[in-house]
């Protein structure tokens, strides 16, 4: 494992031990302006853990990713990890502050068996050996940190991340089924899901560009194939392709689209919805032209997604992890 000198960690809060354990007491709730006071979830950093401890876990995940680059037609584990973190967090409902990544509830029914969560256990199994090495980290922290490493290790933007999710092991916090969208949905459907989580149209379009990574599997979702040829490389290829020409795929599987140029790549109906709706489409066009703009918007929205529903005490400052590459190449 690559060791990280504390000076190598790019964070203005180089020691989070100062952050005391915060209980979900009424005082804590009042201190963080808990709104209607529903389903309060306050981040609690395990005693004595520092930014360096989290960077070490990041490095273990990144190292394991680098050891399995051939996985799934050469996609590696980037996409799996990014999807798992999104599904762990995307159950959030702004109306009652329920769901989200805080409790690490995706291993409990009904959430575990929600059809949309099929396949996400691959990423969680991938992370098991790292959890065994670091039993102090909560599931929610590990899964969301996996998403951060998934983006950053394949050339994506820096995703600011804060620790302190707390496991619930009673199983009573599992999200109801149906909180993660299906690929069949149209623009209204997509907008409804993302506004339930508290995202606007711009953020919605920015998030779905993660479909540059990985692929669909018939044995998981019924859909088939990658969105493009950058499935292990974080680029704005998803938008560049989406603005191109597509037709319905002629097969006996679920309704999906394939590109006119090569017939090699796919789009879900819910991806095409971003093209069909003019307010979504203006962002698709912007991101197709400007990768830096997309990186910035994606980084903000993904970080927000991973933290949905969680109150972070003042002294729990966002961590920006160094990639493995940054730690090995002299600056
Ligand atoms: C309307 C919203 C969305 C729908 C309907 C949707 C649907 C899907 C489906 C059907 C798959 C294929 C699963 C499989 O067959 O293995 C998939 C994969 C994936 N999704 Fe989404 N998704 C949505 C939004 C997002 C968001 C917001 C992210 C991340 C920010 C994301 C990241 C991914 C990634 C990286 C994969 C590839 C996983 C792999 O390679 O196994 N998706 N999505």
Coordinates of C-alpha atoms and ligand atoms in Angstrom, one line a residue:
X1 CA 0.0 0.0 0.0
X2 CA 1.3 3.5 -0.9
X3 CA 1.9 5.4 2.3
X4 CA 0.9 9.0 2.3
X5 CA 2.9 11.7 4.1
X6 CA 0.5 14.0 5.9
X7 CA 1.9 16.9 3.9
X8 CA 0.8 15.2 0.7
X9 CA -2.8 15.4 1.6
X10 CA -4.4 18.4 0.0
X11 CA -6.8 19.5 2.6
X12 CA -7.1 22.6 4.7
X13 CA -8.2 20.5 7.7
X14 CA -5.2 18.3 7.9
X15 CA -6.4 16.6 11.1
X16 CA -9.9 15.7 11.6
X17 CA -9.3 14.3 15.1
X18 CA -10.3 17.8 16.3
X19 CA -13.8 17.1 15.1
X20 CA -15.4 15.7 18.1
X21 CA -17.9 12.9 17.9
X22 CA -21.3 14.5 17.3
X23 CA -24.3 12.7 18.6
X24 CA -27.7 13.3 17.1
X25 CA -28.7 15.1 20.2
X26 CA -31.4 17.8 20.2
X27 CA -28.6 20.3 20.8
X28 CA -26.7 19.1 17.7
X29 CA -29.9 19.2 15.7
X30 CA -30.6 22.8 16.7
X31 CA -27.0 23.7 16.0
X32 CA -27.2 22.6 12.4
X33 CA -30.6 24.2 11.6
X34 CA -32.4 21.0 11.0
X35 CA -35.4 22.5 9.3
X36 CA -38.5 20.5 10.0
X37 CA -36.3 18.2 12.1
X38 CA -37.1 15.1 10.2
X39 CA -34.8 12.1 10.0
X40 CA -31.7 14.0 11.3
X41 CA -28.5 12.3 10.4
X42 CA -25.4 14.0 11.8
X43 CA -21.9 13.0 10.6
X44 CA -19.8 11.4 13.3
X45 CA -16.1 10.8 12.6
X46 CA -14.8 7.7 14.4
X47 CA -12.6 8.6 17.4
X48 CA -9.1 9.6 16.4
X49 CA -9.5 9.2 12.6
X50 CA -7.6 11.7 10.5
X51 CA -7.6 12.8 6.8
X52 CA -4.5 10.5 6.5
X53 CA -6.6 7.5 7.5
X54 CA -9.2 8.2 4.8
X55 CA -6.5 8.9 2.2
X56 CA -5.0 5.5 3.1
X57 CA -8.4 3.8 2.5
X58 CA -8.7 5.7 -0.8
X59 CA -5.3 4.4 -1.8
X60 CA -6.3 0.8 -1.0
X61 CA -9.3 1.2 -3.2
X62 CA -7.3 2.9 -6.0
X63 CA -4.6 0.2 -5.8
X64 CA -7.2 -2.6 -6.1
X65 CA -8.8 -0.8 -9.0
X66 CA -5.4 -0.6 -10.7
X67 CA -4.9 -4.4 -10.2
X68 CA -8.2 -5.3 -12.1
X69 CA -8.1 -3.0 -15.1
X70 CA -9.1 -5.9 -17.4
X71 CA -12.4 -6.6 -15.6
X72 CA -15.6 -6.6 -17.7
X73 CA -14.2 -6.0 -21.2
X74 CA -11.5 -3.7 -19.9
X75 CA -14.0 -1.4 -18.2
X76 CA -12.3 -2.1 -14.8
X77 CA -14.2 -1.3 -11.6
X78 CA -14.6 2.5 -12.1
X79 CA -18.2 2.4 -13.3
X80 CA -19.2 -0.3 -10.8
X81 CA -18.0 1.8 -7.9
X82 CA -19.5 5.0 -9.3
X83 CA -22.9 3.3 -9.7
X84 CA -22.8 1.7 -6.3
X85 CA -22.2 5.0 -4.6
X86 CA -25.0 6.7 -6.6
X87 CA -27.5 3.9 -5.7
X88 CA -26.5 4.1 -2.0
X89 CA -27.2 7.8 -2.0
X90 CA -29.9 8.3 -4.6
X91 CA -32.7 6.9 -2.4
X92 CA -32.8 10.3 -0.8
X93 CA -36.1 12.2 -0.5
X94 CA -35.9 15.9 0.2
X95 CA -39.5 15.9 1.5
X96 CA -38.8 14.0 4.7
X97 CA -35.0 13.8 4.6
X98 CA -35.2 10.0 4.4
X99 CA -32.9 7.7 2.4
X100 CA -29.4 8.5 1.3
X101 CA -26.0 7.0 2.0
X102 CA -25.8 7.7 5.8
X103 CA -26.9 4.3 7.2
X104 CA -25.2 2.1 4.7
X105 CA -28.7 0.4 4.3
X106 CA -28.3 -1.1 0.8
X107 CA -27.5 -4.5 2.3
X108 CA -31.0 -4.8 3.9
X109 CA -34.3 -5.6 2.3
X110 CA -36.3 -4.3 0.6
X111 CA -33.5 -2.0 -0.6
X112 CA -31.1 -4.8 -1.3
X113 CA -33.6 -6.6 -3.6
X114 CA -34.9 -3.5 -5.4
X115 CA -34.7 -4.5 -9.1
X116 CA -32.7 -1.3 -9.8
X117 CA -30.0 -2.3 -7.3
X118 CA -29.2 -5.5 -9.2
X119 CA -25.5 -5.7 -9.9
X120 CA -24.5 -3.2 -7.2
X121 CA -23.3 -6.0 -5.0
X122 CA -20.3 -6.5 -7.4
X123 CA -18.8 -3.2 -6.2
X124 CA -19.6 -3.9 -2.5
X125 CA -17.9 -7.3 -2.8
X126 CA -14.9 -5.6 -4.4
X127 CA -14.7 -3.3 -1.4
X128 CA -15.0 -6.2 1.2
X129 CA -11.3 -6.9 1.5
X130 CA -10.7 -3.2 2.1
X131 CA -13.4 -3.2 4.8
X132 CA -11.7 -6.1 6.5
X133 CA -8.5 -4.2 6.6
X134 CA -10.3 -1.1 7.9
X135 CA -13.2 -2.3 10.1
X136 CA -13.5 1.2 11.6
X137 CA -15.0 2.7 8.5
X138 CA -18.7 2.7 8.0
X139 CA -20.3 1.1 5.0
X140 CA -21.8 4.5 3.8
X141 CA -18.3 6.1 4.0
X142 CA -16.6 3.2 2.3
X143 CA -19.2 3.0 -0.6
X144 CA -19.2 6.7 -1.2
X145 CA -15.4 6.8 -1.0
X146 CA -15.4 4.0 -3.6
X147 CA -17.4 6.3 -5.9
X148 CA -14.9 9.1 -5.4
X149 CA -12.0 6.8 -6.2
X150 CA -13.9 5.4 -9.2
X151 CA -14.2 8.9 -10.7
X152 CA -10.8 10.3 -9.8
X153 CA -8.7 7.2 -10.8
X154 CA -9.9 7.3 -14.4
X155 CA -9.0 10.9 -15.0
X156 CA -12.2 12.5 -13.6
X157 CA -12.4 15.6 -11.6
X158 CA -11.7 15.9 -7.9
X159 CA -14.8 15.0 -5.8
X160 CA -14.9 16.7 -2.4
X161 CA -15.9 14.2 0.2
X162 CA -16.7 14.3 4.0
X163 CA -16.6 11.3 6.4
X164 CA -19.0 10.4 9.2
X165 CA -21.8 8.2 7.9
X166 CA -22.9 5.8 10.6
X167 CA -24.0 2.2 10.0
X168 CA -27.4 1.1 11.0
X169 CA -27.4 -2.6 11.6
X170 CA -31.0 -3.1 12.6
X171 CA -32.2 -3.1 8.9
X172 CA -35.0 -0.7 9.8
X173 CA -33.4 2.2 7.8
X174 CA -33.5 0.5 4.4
X175 CA -35.1 2.6 1.7
X176 CA -38.4 1.4 0.1
X177 CA -38.1 0.0 -3.3
X178 CA -38.7 2.3 -6.3
X179 CA -36.4 5.2 -5.3
X180 CA -33.8 4.6 -8.0
X181 CA -35.0 5.4 -11.6
X182 CA -35.5 2.8 -14.3
X183 CA -34.0 3.2 -17.8
X184 CA -37.4 3.2 -19.4
X185 CA -38.4 6.6 -18.1
X186 CA -39.2 9.7 -20.2
X187 CA -38.1 13.3 -19.4
X188 CA -40.9 13.9 -16.9
X189 CA -40.1 10.7 -15.1
X190 CA -36.4 11.5 -14.9
X191 CA -37.1 15.1 -13.7
X192 CA -39.5 13.7 -11.0
X193 CA -36.9 11.4 -9.6
X194 CA -34.1 13.9 -9.5
X195 CA -36.3 16.7 -8.0
X196 CA -37.4 14.2 -5.3
X197 CA -33.7 14.1 -4.4
X198 CA -33.4 17.9 -4.6
X199 CA -31.6 18.3 -7.9
X200 CA -32.4 20.8 -10.6
X201 CA -32.3 20.1 -14.4
X202 CA -28.6 21.2 -14.8
X203 CA -27.5 18.9 -12.0
X204 CA -29.6 16.0 -13.3
X205 CA -28.0 16.2 -16.7
X206 CA -24.5 16.6 -15.2
X207 CA -24.9 13.5 -13.1
X208 CA -26.2 11.2 -15.9
X209 CA -23.0 11.9 -17.9
X210 CA -21.4 9.3 -15.6
X211 CA -22.8 6.9 -18.2
X212 CA -19.6 7.4 -20.0
X213 CA -18.3 4.7 -17.7
X214 CA -19.0 1.0 -17.7
X215 CA -21.9 -0.7 -19.6
X216 CA -25.3 -2.3 -19.3
X217 CA -25.6 -6.0 -18.8
X218 CA -28.5 -8.1 -20.0
X219 CA -28.3 -10.3 -16.9
X220 CA -28.5 -7.2 -14.6
X221 CA -30.9 -4.7 -16.1
X222 CA -31.9 -6.3 -19.4
X223 CA -30.1 -3.6 -21.4
X224 CA -26.9 -4.3 -23.3
X225 CA -23.7 -2.6 -24.1
X226 CA -21.5 0.4 -23.4
X227 CA -22.4 4.0 -24.1
X228 CA -19.2 4.6 -26.0
X229 CA -15.5 3.7 -26.2
X230 CA -14.5 5.7 -23.1
X231 CA -16.0 3.2 -20.6
X232 CA -12.8 3.3 -18.4
X233 CA -12.0 6.9 -19.0
X234 CA -13.9 9.9 -17.5
X235 CA -14.6 12.2 -20.4
X236 CA -17.6 14.1 -21.8
X237 CA -18.0 11.4 -24.5
X238 CA -21.6 10.6 -23.3
X239 CA -22.8 14.1 -24.3
X240 CA -20.8 14.2 -27.5
X241 CA -22.4 10.9 -28.6
X242 CA -25.9 11.8 -27.4
X243 CA -26.0 14.9 -29.7
X244 CA -25.3 12.5 -32.6
X245 CA -27.8 10.3 -34.5
X246 CA -29.5 7.3 -32.9
X247 CA -32.1 4.7 -33.8
X248 CA -34.1 2.1 -32.0
X249 CA -32.1 -1.2 -31.6
X250 CA -33.8 -4.0 -33.5
X251 CA -33.6 -6.9 -31.0
X252 CA -35.9 -8.9 -28.7
X253 CA -34.6 -7.2 -25.5
X254 CA -35.7 -4.1 -23.7
X255 CA -36.2 -0.9 -25.7
X256 CA -32.8 0.8 -26.2
X257 CA -31.1 2.9 -28.8
X258 CA -28.0 2.3 -30.9
X259 CA -25.8 4.8 -32.7
X260 CA -26.2 5.3 -36.5
X261 CA -22.5 5.5 -37.1
X262 CA -21.3 2.1 -35.7
X263 CA -24.2 0.3 -34.1
X264 CA -21.8 -0.5 -31.3
X265 CA -23.0 1.9 -28.6
X266 CA -26.2 2.3 -26.7
X267 CA -28.5 4.8 -25.0
X268 CA -31.3 4.1 -22.6
X269 CA -34.7 5.7 -23.2
X270 CA -33.9 7.7 -20.0
X271 CA -30.7 9.0 -21.6
X272 CA -32.6 9.9 -24.8
X273 CA -35.0 11.8 -22.6
X274 CA -32.2 14.3 -22.1
X275 CA -32.2 14.9 -25.8
X276 CA -36.0 15.1 -26.2
X277 CA -36.6 17.7 -23.5
X278 CA -35.4 21.2 -24.5
X279 CA -34.4 22.3 -21.0
X280 CA -32.4 19.1 -20.4
X281 CA -30.9 19.3 -24.0
X282 CA -29.4 22.7 -23.6
X283 CA -27.2 21.3 -20.8
X284 CA -26.3 18.3 -23.0
X285 CA -25.2 20.6 -25.7
X286 CA -23.1 22.7 -23.3
X287 CA -21.4 19.7 -21.8
X288 CA -20.7 18.2 -25.3
X289 CA -18.8 21.4 -26.1
X290 CA -17.1 22.1 -22.8
X291 CA -15.6 19.3 -20.8
X292 CA -14.2 21.6 -18.1
X293 CA -17.7 22.9 -17.5
X294 CA -19.0 19.4 -17.2
X295 CA -16.2 18.3 -14.8
X296 CA -17.0 21.2 -12.5
X297 CA -20.8 20.6 -12.6
X298 CA -20.4 16.9 -12.2
X299 CA -18.0 17.2 -9.3
X300 CA -20.3 19.6 -7.4
X301 CA -23.4 17.5 -8.1
X302 CA -21.8 14.1 -7.3
X303 CA -20.4 15.4 -4.1
X304 CA -23.8 16.8 -3.2
X305 CA -25.4 13.4 -4.1
X306 CA -23.1 11.4 -1.8
X307 CA -23.9 13.8 1.1
X308 CA -27.7 14.0 0.7
X309 CA -29.5 14.1 4.0
X310 CA -26.4 14.4 6.2
X311 CA -25.6 17.3 8.5
X312 CA -21.9 17.9 8.7
X313 CA -20.5 19.8 11.7
X314 CA -18.5 22.9 11.0
X315 CA -15.2 21.3 11.7
X316 CA -15.7 18.4 9.4
X317 CA -14.2 19.9 6.3
X318 CA -14.3 18.4 2.8
X319 CA -11.3 16.2 1.9
X320 CA -9.8 16.3 -1.6
X321 CA -8.0 13.0 -2.2
X322 CA -4.8 12.7 -4.1
X323 CA -4.9 10.2 -6.8
X324 CA -2.4 7.3 -6.8
X325 CA -0.8 9.0 -9.9
X326 CA -0.3 12.3 -8.0
X327 CA 1.3 10.5 -5.2
X328 CA 3.8 8.6 -7.4
X329 CA 4.7 11.3 -9.9
X330 CA 6.9 14.1 -8.4
X331 CA 5.1 17.5 -8.7
Ligands
LIG1 C1 -32.3 8.4 -14.9 C2 -31.2 8.1 -14.2 C3 -30.5 6.8 -14.4 C4 -31.0 5.6 -14.9 C5 -32.3 5.2 -15.4 C6 -29.8 4.7 -14.9 C7 -29.9 3.4 -15.4 C8 -28.8 2.6 -15.5 C9 -28.8 1.2 -16.0 C10 -30.1 0.5 -16.5 C11 -27.5 0.8 -16.0 C12 -27.1 -0.6 -16.4 C13 -26.9 -1.6 -15.2 C14 -26.4 -2.9 -15.8 O1 -27.1 -3.5 -16.6 O2 -25.4 -3.4 -15.3 C15 -26.7 1.8 -15.5 C16 -25.3 1.7 -15.3 C17 -24.6 2.7 -14.8 N1 -25.0 3.8 -14.2 FE1 -26.8 4.6 -14.4 N2 -28.7 5.3 -14.4 C18 -29.1 6.6 -14.1 C19 -28.3 7.6 -13.5 C20 -27.0 7.4 -13.2 C21 -26.2 8.3 -12.4 C22 -26.8 9.6 -11.8 C23 -25.0 7.8 -12.2 C24 -23.8 8.3 -11.5 C25 -23.6 9.6 -11.1 C26 -25.0 6.5 -13.0 C27 -23.9 5.7 -13.1 C28 -23.9 4.5 -13.8 C29 -22.7 3.8 -14.2 C30 -21.3 4.2 -13.9 C31 -23.1 2.6 -14.8 C32 -22.2 1.5 -15.4 C33 -22.1 0.4 -14.3 C34 -21.4 -0.8 -14.8 O3 -20.5 -0.7 -15.7 O4 -21.7 -1.9 -14.4 N3 -26.2 6.3 -13.5 N4 -27.5 2.9 -15.2

